[in-house]
């Protein structure tokens, strides 16, 4: 008997989806725990490597508006992962949304977390640069984490992020914010970040999926090109020819 297609678990009324993205260790799980004011909601990874390629979601009520739909945080596997490349991660996220969410689910947007304590910005180059829909970019919030009160030391790094790494995204309508670098409590600071996104109004799930699929598709093409090049190099070698 043919298998019945499973109904998506997340419906429009279940909540508003927010994707938490960023490099491994950027503080995605810690952000969720701080927002929910419960330290054990998501598992904080104290290891120096990231093992999980699982996509997890956490439903958190909005403390300022408990009668509103809750926020469904989707913690995506960290970029720069040991096991899967960044393109695959975007593909996994899009597949997860297609499987788990009804098509009319509202998306609050993407919070892209960046660890400001990291001295190098070249690792912060990320695939989200390839987002093309103005709607998706309007719902992208580039958020720095781990300020630890070191404002003077880290502010020049934030300036450099704005001027160089993130400049194009910011010019196209993305926003920037800081988590935990204000006089607010951690939870208040997290909700200040979340509310910046919610103010933009909802993003359609389909638009976000299309954008992520397009970037992930570029990874497929690059991978095919690379394997074709490798195959030709092997054949040339076999026949004693120079492939250059
Ligand atoms: N110094 C400092 N460390 C932090 C802060 N927030 C999180 N960390 C630490 O950063 C490490 C990674 O935190 P996580 O919240 O697990 O990061 P993640 O992005 O979920 O990591 P993966 O799920 O492995 O990709 C842990 O050791 C945390 O204790 C912060 O504000 N300051
Ligand atoms: Mg995590």
PDB file of C-alpha atoms and ligand atoms in Angstrom:
ATOM      1  CA  UNK A   1       0.000   0.000   0.000  1.00  0.00           C
ATOM      2  CA  UNK A   2       1.403   3.446  -0.863  1.00  0.00           C
ATOM      3  CA  UNK A   3       2.598   5.406   2.133  1.00  0.00           C
ATOM      4  CA  UNK A   4       0.360   8.313   3.157  1.00  0.00           C
ATOM      5  CA  UNK A   5       2.123  11.673   2.881  1.00  0.00           C
ATOM      6  CA  UNK A   6       2.762  12.961   6.400  1.00  0.00           C
ATOM      7  CA  UNK A   7       0.959  16.135   7.379  1.00  0.00           C
ATOM      8  CA  UNK A   8       3.323  19.000   8.274  1.00  0.00           C
ATOM      9  CA  UNK A   9       3.608  19.395  12.026  1.00  0.00           C
ATOM     10  CA  UNK A  10       3.992  23.170  12.011  1.00  0.00           C
ATOM     11  CA  UNK A  11       0.900  25.055  10.971  1.00  0.00           C
ATOM     12  CA  UNK A  12       0.308  28.775  10.585  1.00  0.00           C
ATOM     13  CA  UNK A  13      -1.308  29.006  14.013  1.00  0.00           C
ATOM     14  CA  UNK A  14       1.550  27.051  15.677  1.00  0.00           C
ATOM     15  CA  UNK A  15       3.841  30.074  15.580  1.00  0.00           C
ATOM     16  CA  UNK A  16       6.172  32.363  13.637  1.00  0.00           C
ATOM     17  CA  UNK A  17       9.314  30.720  12.295  1.00  0.00           C
ATOM     18  CA  UNK A  18      12.725  32.317  12.907  1.00  0.00           C
ATOM     19  CA  UNK A  19      15.842  30.659  11.490  1.00  0.00           C
ATOM     20  CA  UNK A  20      18.979  30.892  13.600  1.00  0.00           C
ATOM     21  CA  UNK A  21      22.036  30.566  11.426  1.00  0.00           C
ATOM     22  CA  UNK A  22      25.743  31.180  11.855  1.00  0.00           C
ATOM     23  CA  UNK A  23      29.066  29.434  12.120  1.00  0.00           C
ATOM     24  CA  UNK A  24      29.463  26.548  14.542  1.00  0.00           C
ATOM     25  CA  UNK A  25      29.834  27.923  18.041  1.00  0.00           C
ATOM     26  CA  UNK A  26      28.467  31.379  17.183  1.00  0.00           C
ATOM     27  CA  UNK A  27      26.005  31.022  20.063  1.00  0.00           C
ATOM     28  CA  UNK A  28      22.778  29.828  18.422  1.00  0.00           C
ATOM     29  CA  UNK A  29      21.738  27.479  21.246  1.00  0.00           C
ATOM     30  CA  UNK A  30      22.771  30.026  23.889  1.00  0.00           C
ATOM     31  CA  UNK A  31      20.583  32.659  22.172  1.00  0.00           C
ATOM     32  CA  UNK A  32      17.559  30.319  22.310  1.00  0.00           C
ATOM     33  CA  UNK A  33      18.178  29.557  25.996  1.00  0.00           C
ATOM     34  CA  UNK A  34      18.500  33.243  26.824  1.00  0.00           C
ATOM     35  CA  UNK A  35      15.358  34.177  24.876  1.00  0.00           C
ATOM     36  CA  UNK A  36      13.360  31.426  26.598  1.00  0.00           C
ATOM     37  CA  UNK A  37      14.918  32.285  29.973  1.00  0.00           C
ATOM     38  CA  UNK A  38      15.508  28.563  30.496  1.00  0.00           C
ATOM     39  CA  UNK A  39      19.129  27.400  30.343  1.00  0.00           C
ATOM     40  CA  UNK A  40      18.324  23.883  29.153  1.00  0.00           C
ATOM     41  CA  UNK A  41      16.008  24.516  26.219  1.00  0.00           C
ATOM     42  CA  UNK A  42      18.716  23.969  23.600  1.00  0.00           C
ATOM     43  CA  UNK A  43      21.943  22.078  24.145  1.00  0.00           C
ATOM     44  CA  UNK A  44      24.917  24.439  24.402  1.00  0.00           C
ATOM     45  CA  UNK A  45      27.934  22.783  22.835  1.00  0.00           C
ATOM     46  CA  UNK A  46      31.034  23.178  25.003  1.00  0.00           C
ATOM     47  CA  UNK A  47      33.134  21.115  22.582  1.00  0.00           C
ATOM     48  CA  UNK A  48      35.409  22.885  20.080  1.00  0.00           C
ATOM     49  CA  UNK A  49      33.851  21.007  17.163  1.00  0.00           C
ATOM     50  CA  UNK A  50      30.247  20.696  16.091  1.00  0.00           C
ATOM     51  CA  UNK A  51      28.858  17.198  15.595  1.00  0.00           C
ATOM     52  CA  UNK A  52      25.186  17.835  15.023  1.00  0.00           C
ATOM     53  CA  UNK A  53      23.765  18.081  11.525  1.00  0.00           C
ATOM     54  CA  UNK A  54      20.275  17.898  12.902  1.00  0.00           C
ATOM     55  CA  UNK A  55      17.781  20.705  12.478  1.00  0.00           C
ATOM     56  CA  UNK A  56      15.960  21.363  15.710  1.00  0.00           C
ATOM     57  CA  UNK A  57      13.104  23.645  16.543  1.00  0.00           C
ATOM     58  CA  UNK A  58      12.026  25.193  19.833  1.00  0.00           C
ATOM     59  CA  UNK A  59       8.702  26.885  20.504  1.00  0.00           C
ATOM     60  CA  UNK A  60       9.002  29.873  22.826  1.00  0.00           C
ATOM     61  CA  UNK A  61       6.133  32.134  23.923  1.00  0.00           C
ATOM     62  CA  UNK A  62       6.586  35.862  23.409  1.00  0.00           C
ATOM     63  CA  UNK A  63       6.921  37.262  26.995  1.00  0.00           C
ATOM     64  CA  UNK A  64       5.651  40.723  25.988  1.00  0.00           C
ATOM     65  CA  UNK A  65       2.630  39.255  24.280  1.00  0.00           C
ATOM     66  CA  UNK A  66       1.732  35.774  25.580  1.00  0.00           C
ATOM     67  CA  UNK A  67      -1.544  35.719  23.641  1.00  0.00           C
ATOM     68  CA  UNK A  68       0.371  36.231  20.348  1.00  0.00           C
ATOM     69  CA  UNK A  69       1.577  33.251  18.346  1.00  0.00           C
ATOM     70  CA  UNK A  70       4.835  31.935  19.866  1.00  0.00           C
ATOM     71  CA  UNK A  71       8.187  32.031  18.099  1.00  0.00           C
ATOM     72  CA  UNK A  72       9.470  28.795  16.620  1.00  0.00           C
ATOM     73  CA  UNK A  73      13.246  29.013  16.609  1.00  0.00           C
ATOM     74  CA  UNK A  74      14.858  26.746  14.062  1.00  0.00           C
ATOM     75  CA  UNK A  75      18.458  26.008  14.991  1.00  0.00           C
ATOM     76  CA  UNK A  76      20.260  25.099  11.796  1.00  0.00           C
ATOM     77  CA  UNK A  77      23.574  23.196  11.707  1.00  0.00           C
ATOM     78  CA  UNK A  78      26.489  25.621  11.991  1.00  0.00           C
ATOM     79  CA  UNK A  79      28.282  26.780   8.846  1.00  0.00           C
ATOM     80  CA  UNK A  80      31.873  25.638   8.424  1.00  0.00           C
ATOM     81  CA  UNK A  81      30.791  22.216   9.664  1.00  0.00           C
ATOM     82  CA  UNK A  82      33.174  19.258   9.629  1.00  0.00           C
ATOM     83  CA  UNK A  83      30.737  16.848   7.967  1.00  0.00           C
ATOM     84  CA  UNK A  84      28.577  18.874   5.570  1.00  0.00           C
ATOM     85  CA  UNK A  85      29.367  21.912   3.467  1.00  0.00           C
ATOM     86  CA  UNK A  86      27.461  25.183   3.718  1.00  0.00           C
ATOM     87  CA  UNK A  87      25.483  24.505   0.503  1.00  0.00           C
ATOM     88  CA  UNK A  88      24.249  21.208   1.919  1.00  0.00           C
ATOM     89  CA  UNK A  89      23.196  22.975   5.106  1.00  0.00           C
ATOM     90  CA  UNK A  90      21.006  25.399   3.151  1.00  0.00           C
ATOM     91  CA  UNK A  91      19.532  22.458   1.231  1.00  0.00           C
ATOM     92  CA  UNK A  92      18.796  20.621   4.503  1.00  0.00           C
ATOM     93  CA  UNK A  93      17.089  23.708   5.924  1.00  0.00           C
ATOM     94  CA  UNK A  94      14.908  24.118   2.845  1.00  0.00           C
ATOM     95  CA  UNK A  95      13.998  20.401   2.845  1.00  0.00           C
ATOM     96  CA  UNK A  96      13.179  20.572   6.549  1.00  0.00           C
ATOM     97  CA  UNK A  97      10.842  23.528   5.963  1.00  0.00           C
ATOM     98  CA  UNK A  98       9.115  21.736   3.074  1.00  0.00           C
ATOM     99  CA  UNK A  99       8.597  18.622   5.218  1.00  0.00           C
ATOM    100  CA  UNK A 100       7.745  20.210   8.552  1.00  0.00           C
ATOM    101  CA  UNK A 101       5.823  23.365   7.717  1.00  0.00           C
ATOM    102  CA  UNK A 102       2.497  24.060   6.086  1.00  0.00           C
ATOM    103  CA  UNK A 103       3.031  26.366   3.066  1.00  0.00           C
ATOM    104  CA  UNK A 104       1.238  29.286   4.734  1.00  0.00           C
ATOM    105  CA  UNK A 105       3.479  29.366   7.819  1.00  0.00           C
ATOM    106  CA  UNK A 106       4.756  32.899   8.536  1.00  0.00           C
ATOM    107  CA  UNK A 107       8.493  33.415   8.711  1.00  0.00           C
ATOM    108  CA  UNK A 108       9.818  36.177  10.974  1.00  0.00           C
ATOM    109  CA  UNK A 109      13.177  35.991   9.218  1.00  0.00           C
ATOM    110  CA  UNK A 110      16.754  34.869   9.666  1.00  0.00           C
ATOM    111  CA  UNK A 111      18.953  35.813  12.603  1.00  0.00           C
ATOM    112  CA  UNK A 112      22.537  35.270  11.459  1.00  0.00           C
ATOM    113  CA  UNK A 113      24.753  35.144  14.533  1.00  0.00           C
ATOM    114  CA  UNK A 114      28.388  36.172  14.352  1.00  0.00           C
ATOM    115  CA  UNK A 115      30.842  35.714  17.235  1.00  0.00           C
ATOM    116  CA  UNK A 116      32.461  39.155  17.614  1.00  0.00           C
ATOM    117  CA  UNK A 117      35.251  37.702  19.784  1.00  0.00           C
ATOM    118  CA  UNK A 118      36.687  36.005  16.660  1.00  0.00           C
ATOM    119  CA  UNK A 119      39.612  38.137  15.486  1.00  0.00           C
ATOM    120  CA  UNK A 120      39.387  37.199  11.794  1.00  0.00           C
ATOM    121  CA  UNK A 121      36.516  38.198   9.552  1.00  0.00           C
ATOM    122  CA  UNK A 122      37.442  36.125   6.479  1.00  0.00           C
ATOM    123  CA  UNK A 123      35.679  33.132   8.056  1.00  0.00           C
ATOM    124  CA  UNK A 124      32.515  35.186   8.258  1.00  0.00           C
ATOM    125  CA  UNK A 125      32.108  35.169   4.471  1.00  0.00           C
ATOM    126  CA  UNK A 126      28.897  33.291   4.181  1.00  0.00           C
ATOM    127  CA  UNK A 127      26.523  31.954   1.588  1.00  0.00           C
ATOM    128  CA  UNK A 128      23.763  34.287   2.684  1.00  0.00           C
ATOM    129  CA  UNK A 129      25.577  36.894   0.566  1.00  0.00           C
ATOM    130  CA  UNK A 130      23.893  35.068  -2.306  1.00  0.00           C
ATOM    131  CA  UNK A 131      20.323  35.810  -1.153  1.00  0.00           C
ATOM    132  CA  UNK A 132      18.573  37.566  -3.987  1.00  0.00           C
ATOM    133  CA  UNK A 133      15.000  38.302  -3.011  1.00  0.00           C
ATOM    134  CA  UNK A 134      14.722  41.834  -1.551  1.00  0.00           C
ATOM    135  CA  UNK A 135      12.002  40.433   0.747  1.00  0.00           C
ATOM    136  CA  UNK A 136      14.349  37.809   2.222  1.00  0.00           C
ATOM    137  CA  UNK A 137      17.186  40.305   2.650  1.00  0.00           C
ATOM    138  CA  UNK A 138      14.815  42.679   4.455  1.00  0.00           C
ATOM    139  CA  UNK A 139      14.235  39.823   6.898  1.00  0.00           C
ATOM    140  CA  UNK A 140      17.916  39.114   7.510  1.00  0.00           C
ATOM    141  CA  UNK A 141      19.330  40.349  10.811  1.00  0.00           C
ATOM    142  CA  UNK A 142      23.106  40.139  11.182  1.00  0.00           C
ATOM    143  CA  UNK A 143      23.651  39.866  14.917  1.00  0.00           C
ATOM    144  CA  UNK A 144      26.930  39.947  16.795  1.00  0.00           C
ATOM    145  CA  UNK A 145      27.343  37.774  19.916  1.00  0.00           C
ATOM    146  CA  UNK A 146      29.846  37.253  22.761  1.00  0.00           C
ATOM    147  CA  UNK A 147      30.581  40.929  23.433  1.00  0.00           C
ATOM    148  CA  UNK A 148      31.374  40.082  27.072  1.00  0.00           C
ATOM    149  CA  UNK A 149      31.585  43.807  27.908  1.00  0.00           C
ATOM    150  CA  UNK A 150      34.616  44.333  25.634  1.00  0.00           C
ATOM    151  CA  UNK A 151      33.107  47.217  23.702  1.00  0.00           C
ATOM    152  CA  UNK A 152      36.342  49.142  23.025  1.00  0.00           C
ATOM    153  CA  UNK A 153      38.165  46.083  21.788  1.00  0.00           C
ATOM    154  CA  UNK A 154      35.382  44.747  19.575  1.00  0.00           C
ATOM    155  CA  UNK A 155      33.790  47.905  18.169  1.00  0.00           C
ATOM    156  CA  UNK A 156      36.460  48.285  15.428  1.00  0.00           C
ATOM    157  CA  UNK A 157      35.642  44.713  14.341  1.00  0.00           C
ATOM    158  CA  UNK A 158      31.956  45.575  14.069  1.00  0.00           C
ATOM    159  CA  UNK A 159      32.864  48.662  12.014  1.00  0.00           C
ATOM    160  CA  UNK A 160      34.913  46.454   9.679  1.00  0.00           C
ATOM    161  CA  UNK A 161      32.036  44.006   9.335  1.00  0.00           C
ATOM    162  CA  UNK A 162      29.733  46.880   8.369  1.00  0.00           C
ATOM    163  CA  UNK A 163      32.247  48.448   5.983  1.00  0.00           C
ATOM    164  CA  UNK A 164      33.478  45.285   4.283  1.00  0.00           C
ATOM    165  CA  UNK A 165      32.047  41.832   4.965  1.00  0.00           C
ATOM    166  CA  UNK A 166      28.398  42.784   5.364  1.00  0.00           C
ATOM    167  CA  UNK A 167      28.376  46.015   3.386  1.00  0.00           C
ATOM    168  CA  UNK A 168      26.554  44.644   0.334  1.00  0.00           C
ATOM    169  CA  UNK A 169      23.872  42.920   2.402  1.00  0.00           C
ATOM    170  CA  UNK A 170      23.341  46.047   4.513  1.00  0.00           C
ATOM    171  CA  UNK A 171      23.097  48.177   1.373  1.00  0.00           C
ATOM    172  CA  UNK A 172      20.428  45.793   0.095  1.00  0.00           C
ATOM    173  CA  UNK A 173      18.286  46.154   3.205  1.00  0.00           C
ATOM    174  CA  UNK A 174      19.610  43.673   5.782  1.00  0.00           C
ATOM    175  CA  UNK A 175      19.859  44.982   9.341  1.00  0.00           C
ATOM    176  CA  UNK A 176      22.538  44.695  12.004  1.00  0.00           C
ATOM    177  CA  UNK A 177      22.134  44.239  15.762  1.00  0.00           C
ATOM    178  CA  UNK A 178      24.060  43.312  18.878  1.00  0.00           C
ATOM    179  CA  UNK A 179      23.068  40.624  21.330  1.00  0.00           C
ATOM    180  CA  UNK A 180      24.161  41.129  24.943  1.00  0.00           C
ATOM    181  CA  UNK A 181      25.913  44.454  24.464  1.00  0.00           C
ATOM    182  CA  UNK A 182      23.381  46.728  26.094  1.00  0.00           C
ATOM    183  CA  UNK A 183      22.255  47.501  29.602  1.00  0.00           C
ATOM    184  CA  UNK A 184      19.394  45.073  29.251  1.00  0.00           C
ATOM    185  CA  UNK A 185      19.201  41.618  30.789  1.00  0.00           C
ATOM    186  CA  UNK A 186      20.154  38.780  28.438  1.00  0.00           C
ATOM    187  CA  UNK A 187      16.512  37.877  27.836  1.00  0.00           C
ATOM    188  CA  UNK A 188      15.539  41.496  27.140  1.00  0.00           C
ATOM    189  CA  UNK A 189      18.460  41.846  24.760  1.00  0.00           C
ATOM    190  CA  UNK A 190      17.424  38.672  22.891  1.00  0.00           C
ATOM    191  CA  UNK A 191      13.848  39.929  22.499  1.00  0.00           C
ATOM    192  CA  UNK A 192      15.068  43.331  21.356  1.00  0.00           C
ATOM    193  CA  UNK A 193      16.829  41.456  18.517  1.00  0.00           C
ATOM    194  CA  UNK A 194      13.775  39.282  17.783  1.00  0.00           C
ATOM    195  CA  UNK A 195      11.414  42.285  17.790  1.00  0.00           C
ATOM    196  CA  UNK A 196      13.597  44.071  15.210  1.00  0.00           C
ATOM    197  CA  UNK A 197      12.724  41.201  12.847  1.00  0.00           C
ATOM    198  CA  UNK A 198       9.067  40.961  13.821  1.00  0.00           C
ATOM    199  CA  UNK A 199       8.659  44.682  13.049  1.00  0.00           C
ATOM    200  CA  UNK A 200       9.314  43.855   9.373  1.00  0.00           C
ATOM    201  CA  UNK A 201       6.110  41.811   9.230  1.00  0.00           C
ATOM    202  CA  UNK A 202       6.051  38.216   7.979  1.00  0.00           C
ATOM    203  CA  UNK A 203       8.045  36.774   5.102  1.00  0.00           C
ATOM    204  CA  UNK A 204       6.439  34.108   2.918  1.00  0.00           C
ATOM    205  CA  UNK A 205       7.881  30.649   3.466  1.00  0.00           C
ATOM    206  CA  UNK A 206       7.922  29.975  -0.308  1.00  0.00           C
ATOM    207  CA  UNK A 207      10.058  33.065  -1.027  1.00  0.00           C
ATOM    208  CA  UNK A 208      12.629  32.015   1.557  1.00  0.00           C
ATOM    209  CA  UNK A 209      12.677  28.418   0.279  1.00  0.00           C
ATOM    210  CA  UNK A 210      13.220  29.591  -3.307  1.00  0.00           C
ATOM    211  CA  UNK A 211      16.124  31.785  -2.252  1.00  0.00           C
ATOM    212  CA  UNK A 212      17.810  29.034  -0.224  1.00  0.00           C
ATOM    213  CA  UNK A 213      17.247  26.455  -3.009  1.00  0.00           C
ATOM    214  CA  UNK A 214      18.823  28.752  -5.565  1.00  0.00           C
ATOM    215  CA  UNK A 215      21.993  29.162  -3.505  1.00  0.00           C
ATOM    216  CA  UNK A 216      22.102  25.427  -2.704  1.00  0.00           C
ATOM    217  CA  UNK A 217      21.719  24.705  -6.454  1.00  0.00           C
ATOM    218  CA  UNK A 218      24.861  26.752  -7.160  1.00  0.00           C
ATOM    219  CA  UNK A 219      26.705  24.380  -4.811  1.00  0.00           C
ATOM    220  CA  UNK A 220      25.456  21.413  -6.878  1.00  0.00           C
ATOM    221  CA  UNK A 221      26.756  22.993 -10.096  1.00  0.00           C
ATOM    222  CA  UNK A 222      30.148  23.783  -8.528  1.00  0.00           C
ATOM    223  CA  UNK A 223      30.349  20.206  -7.206  1.00  0.00           C
ATOM    224  CA  UNK A 224      29.504  18.705 -10.635  1.00  0.00           C
ATOM    225  CA  UNK A 225      32.072  20.958 -12.353  1.00  0.00           C
ATOM    226  CA  UNK A 226      34.719  19.900  -9.832  1.00  0.00           C
ATOM    227  CA  UNK A 227      34.007  16.170 -10.233  1.00  0.00           C
ATOM    228  CA  UNK A 228      33.973  16.505 -14.061  1.00  0.00           C
ATOM    229  CA  UNK A 229      37.336  18.301 -13.916  1.00  0.00           C
ATOM    230  CA  UNK A 230      38.667  15.523 -11.647  1.00  0.00           C
ATOM    231  CA  UNK A 231      37.392  12.827 -14.032  1.00  0.00           C
ATOM    232  CA  UNK A 232      38.990  14.478 -17.081  1.00  0.00           C
ATOM    233  CA  UNK A 233      42.285  14.917 -15.202  1.00  0.00           C
ATOM    234  CA  UNK A 234      42.254  11.176 -14.375  1.00  0.00           C
ATOM    235  CA  UNK A 235      41.498  10.218 -18.009  1.00  0.00           C
ATOM    236  CA  UNK A 236      44.239  12.509 -19.335  1.00  0.00           C
ATOM    237  CA  UNK A 237      46.679  11.017 -16.834  1.00  0.00           C
ATOM    238  CA  UNK A 238      45.651   7.494 -17.890  1.00  0.00           C
ATOM    239  CA  UNK A 239      46.475   8.316 -21.520  1.00  0.00           C
ATOM    240  CA  UNK A 240      49.670  10.136 -20.572  1.00  0.00           C
ATOM    241  CA  UNK A 241      48.353  13.518 -21.719  1.00  0.00           C
ATOM    242  CA  UNK A 242      48.599  16.908 -20.105  1.00  0.00           C
ATOM    243  CA  UNK A 243      45.190  18.130 -18.953  1.00  0.00           C
ATOM    244  CA  UNK A 244      46.228  21.843 -18.743  1.00  0.00           C
TER     245      UNK A 244
HETATM  246  N1  LIG B   1      32.391  34.127  26.209  1.00  0.00           N
HETATM  247  C1  LIG B   1      31.168  33.815  25.790  1.00  0.00           C
HETATM  248  N2  LIG B   1      30.920  32.565  25.423  1.00  0.00           N
HETATM  249  C2  LIG B   1      29.671  32.270  24.989  1.00  0.00           C
HETATM  250  C3  LIG B   1      28.637  33.230  24.908  1.00  0.00           C
HETATM  251  N3  LIG B   1      27.532  32.634  24.416  1.00  0.00           N
HETATM  252  C4  LIG B   1      27.871  31.335  24.187  1.00  0.00           C
HETATM  253  N4  LIG B   1      29.164  31.106  24.540  1.00  0.00           N
HETATM  254  C5  LIG B   1      29.909  29.848  24.456  1.00  0.00           C
HETATM  255  O1  LIG B   1      30.126  29.539  23.069  1.00  0.00           O
HETATM  256  C6  LIG B   1      30.128  28.118  22.877  1.00  0.00           C
HETATM  257  C7  LIG B   1      29.156  27.741  21.775  1.00  0.00           C
HETATM  258  O2  LIG B   1      27.842  28.120  22.177  1.00  0.00           O
HETATM  259  P1  LIG B   1      26.541  27.464  21.535  1.00  0.00           P
HETATM  260  O3  LIG B   1      25.380  28.263  22.029  1.00  0.00           O
HETATM  261  O4  LIG B   1      26.519  26.004  21.763  1.00  0.00           O
HETATM  262  O5  LIG B   1      26.816  27.764  19.997  1.00  0.00           O
HETATM  263  P2  LIG B   1      26.069  27.137  18.720  1.00  0.00           P
HETATM  264  O6  LIG B   1      26.127  28.192  17.680  1.00  0.00           O
HETATM  265  O7  LIG B   1      24.733  26.634  19.110  1.00  0.00           O
HETATM  266  O8  LIG B   1      27.051  25.928  18.356  1.00  0.00           O
HETATM  267  P3  LIG B   1      26.740  24.659  17.401  1.00  0.00           P
HETATM  268  O9  LIG B   1      25.332  24.205  17.656  1.00  0.00           O
HETATM  269  O10 LIG B   1      27.772  23.642  17.820  1.00  0.00           O
HETATM  270  O11 LIG B   1      26.953  25.132  15.993  1.00  0.00           O
HETATM  271  C8  LIG B   1      29.785  27.490  24.245  1.00  0.00           C
HETATM  272  O12 LIG B   1      31.002  27.123  24.846  1.00  0.00           O
HETATM  273  C9  LIG B   1      29.135  28.651  24.996  1.00  0.00           C
HETATM  274  O13 LIG B   1      29.311  28.518  26.407  1.00  0.00           O
HETATM  275  C10 LIG B   1      28.938  34.577  25.322  1.00  0.00           C
HETATM  276  O14 LIG B   1      28.112  35.484  25.293  1.00  0.00           O
HETATM  277  N5  LIG B   1      30.221  34.800  25.756  1.00  0.00           N
HETATM  278 MG1  LIG B   2      23.890  24.724  18.976  1.00  0.00          MG
END
